[in-house]
mmCIF file with all atom_site columns, C-alpha atoms in Angstrom:
data_model
loop_
_atom_site.group_PDB
_atom_site.id
_atom_site.type_symbol
_atom_site.label_atom_id
_atom_site.label_alt_id
_atom_site.label_comp_id
_atom_site.label_asym_id
_atom_site.label_entity_id
_atom_site.label_seq_id
_atom_site.pdbx_PDB_ins_code
_atom_site.Cartn_x
_atom_site.Cartn_y
_atom_site.Cartn_z
_atom_site.occupancy
_atom_site.B_iso_or_equiv
_atom_site.pdbx_formal_charge
_atom_site.auth_seq_id
_atom_site.auth_comp_id
_atom_site.auth_asym_id
_atom_site.auth_atom_id
_atom_site.pdbx_PDB_model_num
ATOM 1   C CA . UNK R 1 1   ? 5.781   1.577   -40.571 1.00 52.00 ? 18  UNK R CA 1
ATOM 2   C CA . UNK R 1 2   ? 2.084   0.382   -40.581 1.00 57.00 ? 19  UNK R CA 1
ATOM 3   C CA . UNK R 1 3   ? 3.016   -2.824  -42.442 1.00 60.00 ? 20  UNK R CA 1
ATOM 4   C CA . UNK R 1 4   ? 5.714   -3.871  -40.090 1.00 55.00 ? 21  UNK R CA 1
ATOM 5   C CA . UNK R 1 5   ? 3.270   -3.350  -37.312 1.00 56.00 ? 22  UNK R CA 1
ATOM 6   C CA . UNK R 1 6   ? 0.558   -5.824  -39.142 1.00 72.00 ? 23  UNK R CA 1
ATOM 7   C CA . UNK R 1 7   ? 2.557   -8.969  -39.275 1.00 88.00 ? 24  UNK R CA 1
ATOM 8   C CA . UNK R 1 8   ? 0.425   -12.368 -38.600 1.00 90.00 ? 25  UNK R CA 1
ATOM 9   C CA . UNK R 1 9   ? 1.806   -12.883 -35.351 1.00 90.00 ? 26  UNK R CA 1
ATOM 10  C CA . UNK R 1 10  ? 1.735   -9.258  -33.953 1.00 91.00 ? 27  UNK R CA 1
ATOM 11  C CA . UNK R 1 11  ? -1.581  -8.680  -35.016 1.00 94.00 ? 28  UNK R CA 1
ATOM 12  C CA . UNK R 1 12  ? -2.615  -12.436 -33.309 1.00 94.00 ? 29  UNK R CA 1
ATOM 13  C CA . UNK R 1 13  ? -1.340  -11.989 -30.056 1.00 96.00 ? 30  UNK R CA 1
ATOM 14  C CA . UNK R 1 14  ? -2.894  -8.699  -29.896 1.00 96.00 ? 31  UNK R CA 1
ATOM 15  C CA . UNK R 1 15  ? -6.359  -9.709  -30.761 1.00 97.00 ? 32  UNK R CA 1
ATOM 16  C CA . UNK R 1 16  ? -6.562  -12.438 -28.416 1.00 97.00 ? 33  UNK R CA 1
ATOM 17  C CA . UNK R 1 17  ? -5.214  -10.356 -25.930 1.00 97.00 ? 34  UNK R CA 1
ATOM 18  C CA . UNK R 1 18  ? -8.066  -7.513  -26.767 1.00 97.00 ? 35  UNK R CA 1
ATOM 19  C CA . UNK R 1 19  ? -10.511 -10.326 -26.495 1.00 98.00 ? 36  UNK R CA 1
ATOM 20  C CA . UNK R 1 20  ? -9.443  -11.686 -23.213 1.00 98.00 ? 37  UNK R CA 1
ATOM 21  C CA . UNK R 1 21  ? -9.581  -7.946  -22.029 1.00 98.00 ? 38  UNK R CA 1
ATOM 22  C CA . UNK R 1 22  ? -12.919 -7.652  -23.448 1.00 98.00 ? 39  UNK R CA 1
ATOM 23  C CA . UNK R 1 23  ? -14.433 -10.523 -22.151 1.00 98.00 ? 40  UNK R CA 1
ATOM 24  C CA . UNK R 1 24  ? -12.813 -10.132 -18.632 1.00 98.00 ? 41  UNK R CA 1
ATOM 25  C CA . UNK R 1 25  ? -14.113 -6.422  -18.425 1.00 98.00 ? 42  UNK R CA 1
ATOM 26  C CA . UNK R 1 26  ? -17.763 -7.564  -19.525 1.00 97.00 ? 43  UNK R CA 1
ATOM 27  C CA . UNK R 1 27  ? -17.579 -10.313 -17.186 1.00 97.00 ? 44  UNK R CA 1
ATOM 28  C CA . UNK R 1 28  ? -16.030 -8.635  -13.938 1.00 97.00 ? 45  UNK R CA 1
ATOM 29  C CA . UNK R 1 29  ? -17.975 -5.146  -14.719 1.00 96.00 ? 46  UNK R CA 1
ATOM 30  C CA . UNK R 1 30  ? -21.428 -6.723  -15.451 1.00 96.00 ? 47  UNK R CA 1
ATOM 31  C CA . UNK R 1 31  ? -21.644 -10.459 -14.034 1.00 95.00 ? 48  UNK R CA 1
ATOM 32  C CA . UNK R 1 32  ? -19.571 -9.896  -10.829 1.00 95.00 ? 49  UNK R CA 1
ATOM 33  C CA . UNK R 1 33  ? -20.934 -6.419  -10.268 1.00 94.00 ? 50  UNK R CA 1
ATOM 34  C CA . UNK R 1 34  ? -22.524 -7.727  -6.830  1.00 91.00 ? 51  UNK R CA 1
ATOM 35  C CA . UNK R 1 35  ? -19.531 -8.656  -5.594  1.00 87.00 ? 52  UNK R CA 1
ATOM 36  C CA . UNK R 1 36  ? -17.399 -5.511  -6.113  1.00 91.00 ? 53  UNK R CA 1
ATOM 37  C CA . UNK R 1 37  ? -20.070 -2.634  -6.439  1.00 91.00 ? 54  UNK R CA 1
ATOM 38  C CA . UNK R 1 38  ? -17.555 -0.587  -8.700  1.00 94.00 ? 55  UNK R CA 1
ATOM 39  C CA . UNK R 1 39  ? -18.930 1.068   -11.891 1.00 93.00 ? 56  UNK R CA 1
ATOM 40  C CA . UNK R 1 40  ? -16.167 3.510   -12.883 1.00 96.00 ? 57  UNK R CA 1
ATOM 41  C CA . UNK R 1 41  ? -13.073 1.968   -11.503 1.00 96.00 ? 58  UNK R CA 1
ATOM 42  C CA . UNK R 1 42  ? -13.580 -1.532  -13.815 1.00 97.00 ? 59  UNK R CA 1
ATOM 43  C CA . UNK R 1 43  ? -13.992 0.909   -16.708 1.00 97.00 ? 60  UNK R CA 1
ATOM 44  C CA . UNK R 1 44  ? -10.982 2.990   -15.948 1.00 98.00 ? 61  UNK R CA 1
ATOM 45  C CA . UNK R 1 45  ? -8.515  -0.110  -15.591 1.00 98.00 ? 62  UNK R CA 1
ATOM 46  C CA . UNK R 1 46  ? -10.062 -1.515  -18.884 1.00 98.00 ? 63  UNK R CA 1
ATOM 47  C CA . UNK R 1 47  ? -9.185  1.952   -20.903 1.00 98.00 ? 64  UNK R CA 1
ATOM 48  C CA . UNK R 1 48  ? -5.446  1.745   -19.244 1.00 98.00 ? 65  UNK R CA 1
ATOM 49  C CA . UNK R 1 49  ? -5.708  -1.648  -20.491 1.00 98.00 ? 66  UNK R CA 1
ATOM 50  C CA . UNK R 1 50  ? -6.661  -0.602  -24.001 1.00 98.00 ? 67  UNK R CA 1
ATOM 51  C CA . UNK R 1 51  ? -4.120  2.169   -23.862 1.00 98.00 ? 68  UNK R CA 1
ATOM 52  C CA . UNK R 1 52  ? -1.424  -0.533  -22.943 1.00 98.00 ? 69  UNK R CA 1
ATOM 53  C CA . UNK R 1 53  ? -2.691  -2.600  -25.618 1.00 98.00 ? 70  UNK R CA 1
ATOM 54  C CA . UNK R 1 54  ? -2.437  -0.041  -28.337 1.00 97.00 ? 71  UNK R CA 1
ATOM 55  C CA . UNK R 1 55  ? 1.194   0.805   -27.462 1.00 97.00 ? 72  UNK R CA 1
ATOM 56  C CA . UNK R 1 56  ? 2.247   -2.632  -27.332 1.00 97.00 ? 73  UNK R CA 1
ATOM 57  C CA . UNK R 1 57  ? 0.580   -2.959  -30.947 1.00 96.00 ? 74  UNK R CA 1
ATOM 58  C CA . UNK R 1 58  ? 2.901   -0.034  -32.156 1.00 94.00 ? 75  UNK R CA 1
ATOM 59  C CA . UNK R 1 59  ? 6.030   -1.056  -30.752 1.00 94.00 ? 76  UNK R CA 1
ATOM 60  C CA . UNK R 1 60  ? 4.935   -4.765  -31.780 1.00 93.00 ? 77  UNK R CA 1
ATOM 61  C CA . UNK R 1 61  ? 5.541   -6.143  -28.010 1.00 95.00 ? 78  UNK R CA 1
ATOM 62  C CA . UNK R 1 62  ? 4.765   -9.800  -27.482 1.00 94.00 ? 79  UNK R CA 1
ATOM 63  C CA . UNK R 1 63  ? 4.537   -10.166 -24.093 1.00 96.00 ? 80  UNK R CA 1
ATOM 64  C CA . UNK R 1 64  ? 3.141   -6.969  -22.725 1.00 97.00 ? 81  UNK R CA 1
ATOM 65  C CA . UNK R 1 65  ? -0.387  -7.291  -24.374 1.00 98.00 ? 82  UNK R CA 1
ATOM 66  C CA . UNK R 1 66  ? -1.150  -10.992 -22.669 1.00 97.00 ? 83  UNK R CA 1
ATOM 67  C CA . UNK R 1 67  ? 0.798   -9.827  -19.579 1.00 98.00 ? 84  UNK R CA 1
ATOM 68  C CA . UNK R 1 68  ? -2.215  -6.843  -19.562 1.00 98.00 ? 85  UNK R CA 1
ATOM 69  C CA . UNK R 1 69  ? -4.994  -9.431  -20.624 1.00 98.00 ? 86  UNK R CA 1
ATOM 70  C CA . UNK R 1 70  ? -4.064  -11.618 -17.637 1.00 98.00 ? 87  UNK R CA 1
ATOM 71  C CA . UNK R 1 71  ? -3.460  -8.763  -15.255 1.00 98.00 ? 88  UNK R CA 1
ATOM 72  C CA . UNK R 1 72  ? -7.092  -7.413  -15.388 1.00 98.00 ? 89  UNK R CA 1
ATOM 73  C CA . UNK R 1 73  ? -8.081  -11.048 -14.325 1.00 97.00 ? 90  UNK R CA 1
ATOM 74  C CA . UNK R 1 74  ? -5.532  -11.311 -11.717 1.00 98.00 ? 91  UNK R CA 1
ATOM 75  C CA . UNK R 1 75  ? -5.734  -8.559  -10.124 1.00 98.00 ? 92  UNK R CA 1
ATOM 76  C CA . UNK R 1 76  ? -9.480  -8.701  -9.843  1.00 97.00 ? 93  UNK R CA 1
ATOM 77  C CA . UNK R 1 77  ? -9.122  -12.125 -8.378  1.00 97.00 ? 94  UNK R CA 1
ATOM 78  C CA . UNK R 1 78  ? -6.619  -11.148 -5.859  1.00 97.00 ? 95  UNK R CA 1
ATOM 79  C CA . UNK R 1 79  ? -8.546  -7.983  -4.918  1.00 96.00 ? 96  UNK R CA 1
ATOM 80  C CA . UNK R 1 80  ? -11.448 -10.316 -4.260  1.00 96.00 ? 97  UNK R CA 1
ATOM 81  C CA . UNK R 1 81  ? -9.500  -12.823 -2.100  1.00 96.00 ? 98  UNK R CA 1
ATOM 82  C CA . UNK R 1 82  ? -7.690  -10.324 -0.135  1.00 96.00 ? 99  UNK R CA 1
ATOM 83  C CA . UNK R 1 83  ? -10.054 -7.430  0.162   1.00 94.00 ? 100 UNK R CA 1
ATOM 84  C CA . UNK R 1 84  ? -10.705 -6.223  3.878   1.00 93.00 ? 101 UNK R CA 1
ATOM 85  C CA . UNK R 1 85  ? -13.980 -4.079  4.796   1.00 90.00 ? 102 UNK R CA 1
ATOM 86  C CA . UNK R 1 86  ? -13.153 -1.169  7.337   1.00 90.00 ? 103 UNK R CA 1
ATOM 87  C CA . UNK R 1 87  ? -14.554 2.063   8.831   1.00 89.00 ? 104 UNK R CA 1
ATOM 88  C CA . UNK R 1 88  ? -12.828 5.693   7.892   1.00 85.00 ? 105 UNK R CA 1
ATOM 89  C CA . UNK R 1 89  ? -12.464 8.358   10.532  1.00 86.00 ? 106 UNK R CA 1
ATOM 90  C CA . UNK R 1 90  ? -15.958 9.442   9.754   1.00 86.00 ? 107 UNK R CA 1
ATOM 91  C CA . UNK R 1 91  ? -17.382 6.459   10.229  1.00 85.00 ? 108 UNK R CA 1
ATOM 92  C CA . UNK R 1 92  ? -18.256 5.327   6.294   1.00 87.00 ? 109 UNK R CA 1
ATOM 93  C CA . UNK R 1 93  ? -17.606 2.130   5.096   1.00 88.00 ? 110 UNK R CA 1
ATOM 94  C CA . UNK R 1 94  ? -14.167 1.349   3.328   1.00 88.00 ? 111 UNK R CA 1
ATOM 95  C CA . UNK R 1 95  ? -13.045 -1.625  0.856   1.00 92.00 ? 112 UNK R CA 1
ATOM 96  C CA . UNK R 1 96  ? -9.425  -2.237  -0.606  1.00 94.00 ? 113 UNK R CA 1
ATOM 97  C CA . UNK R 1 97  ? -10.199 -4.320  -3.163  1.00 96.00 ? 114 UNK R CA 1
ATOM 98  C CA . UNK R 1 98  ? -9.913  -1.234  -5.619  1.00 96.00 ? 115 UNK R CA 1
ATOM 99  C CA . UNK R 1 99  ? -6.490  -0.750  -4.620  1.00 97.00 ? 116 UNK R CA 1
ATOM 100 C CA . UNK R 1 100 ? -5.142  -4.237  -4.475  1.00 97.00 ? 117 UNK R CA 1
ATOM 101 C CA . UNK R 1 101 ? -6.991  -4.569  -7.989  1.00 98.00 ? 118 UNK R CA 1
ATOM 102 C CA . UNK R 1 102 ? -4.751  -1.439  -9.353  1.00 98.00 ? 119 UNK R CA 1
ATOM 103 C CA . UNK R 1 103 ? -1.505  -2.350  -7.693  1.00 98.00 ? 120 UNK R CA 1
ATOM 104 C CA . UNK R 1 104 ? -1.440  -5.954  -9.205  1.00 98.00 ? 121 UNK R CA 1
ATOM 105 C CA . UNK R 1 105 ? -2.599  -4.818  -12.543 1.00 98.00 ? 122 UNK R CA 1
ATOM 106 C CA . UNK R 1 106 ? 0.234   -2.434  -12.517 1.00 98.00 ? 123 UNK R CA 1
ATOM 107 C CA . UNK R 1 107 ? 2.938   -4.893  -11.469 1.00 98.00 ? 124 UNK R CA 1
ATOM 108 C CA . UNK R 1 108 ? 1.623   -7.636  -13.966 1.00 98.00 ? 125 UNK R CA 1
ATOM 109 C CA . UNK R 1 109 ? 2.161   -4.904  -16.575 1.00 98.00 ? 126 UNK R CA 1
ATOM 110 C CA . UNK R 1 110 ? 5.362   -4.021  -15.421 1.00 98.00 ? 127 UNK R CA 1
ATOM 111 C CA . UNK R 1 111 ? 6.186   -7.538  -15.010 1.00 98.00 ? 128 UNK R CA 1
ATOM 112 C CA . UNK R 1 112 ? 5.343   -7.988  -19.200 1.00 97.00 ? 129 UNK R CA 1
ATOM 113 C CA . UNK R 1 113 ? 7.396   -4.530  -19.798 1.00 97.00 ? 130 UNK R CA 1
ATOM 114 C CA . UNK R 1 114 ? 10.416  -5.985  -17.937 1.00 98.00 ? 131 UNK R CA 1
ATOM 115 C CA . UNK R 1 115 ? 10.298  -9.313  -19.817 1.00 97.00 ? 132 UNK R CA 1
ATOM 116 C CA . UNK R 1 116 ? 9.934   -7.778  -23.149 1.00 96.00 ? 133 UNK R CA 1
ATOM 117 C CA . UNK R 1 117 ? 13.082  -5.518  -22.039 1.00 95.00 ? 134 UNK R CA 1
ATOM 118 C CA . UNK R 1 118 ? 15.353  -8.639  -21.316 1.00 96.00 ? 135 UNK R CA 1
ATOM 119 C CA . UNK R 1 119 ? 13.897  -10.695 -23.964 1.00 94.00 ? 136 UNK R CA 1
ATOM 120 C CA . UNK R 1 120 ? 15.012  -7.553  -26.645 1.00 91.00 ? 137 UNK R CA 1
ATOM 121 C CA . UNK R 1 121 ? 18.519  -7.391  -24.743 1.00 92.00 ? 138 UNK R CA 1
ATOM 122 C CA . UNK R 1 122 ? 18.993  -10.955 -24.941 1.00 92.00 ? 139 UNK R CA 1
ATOM 123 C CA . UNK R 1 123 ? 18.039  -11.438 -29.015 1.00 89.00 ? 140 UNK R CA 1
ATOM 124 C CA . UNK R 1 124 ? 20.535  -8.278  -29.210 1.00 89.00 ? 141 UNK R CA 1
ATOM 125 C CA . UNK R 1 125 ? 23.488  -9.963  -27.659 1.00 90.00 ? 142 UNK R CA 1
ATOM 126 C CA . UNK R 1 126 ? 22.975  -13.168 -29.948 1.00 82.00 ? 143 UNK R CA 1
#
């Protein structure tokens, strides 16, 4: 089983995706901190991304790791561009960047999973 997971293409795809996710995390969490002000949420999404990468490595997915790394970046960018500031009923400031980021992150990963399933079904039909 381990030798099946360790084929060169699977390792390469996951290693590149892992590096991209880690780099995106460091840049977004630390360099762009002033634009979002969040400490824990970028870490939580990063951990979710790492779990997804691990599972996709075990099941030898090819699209999911790429979509996961891109989801982190695209989700943050969408959150930055679409965010709105507001005030809640108690008078505290609110911002929806984290909600947009999370939704886009989940949708992008879901698209990767759907793409993986569709590709597998097409290969099976041939």
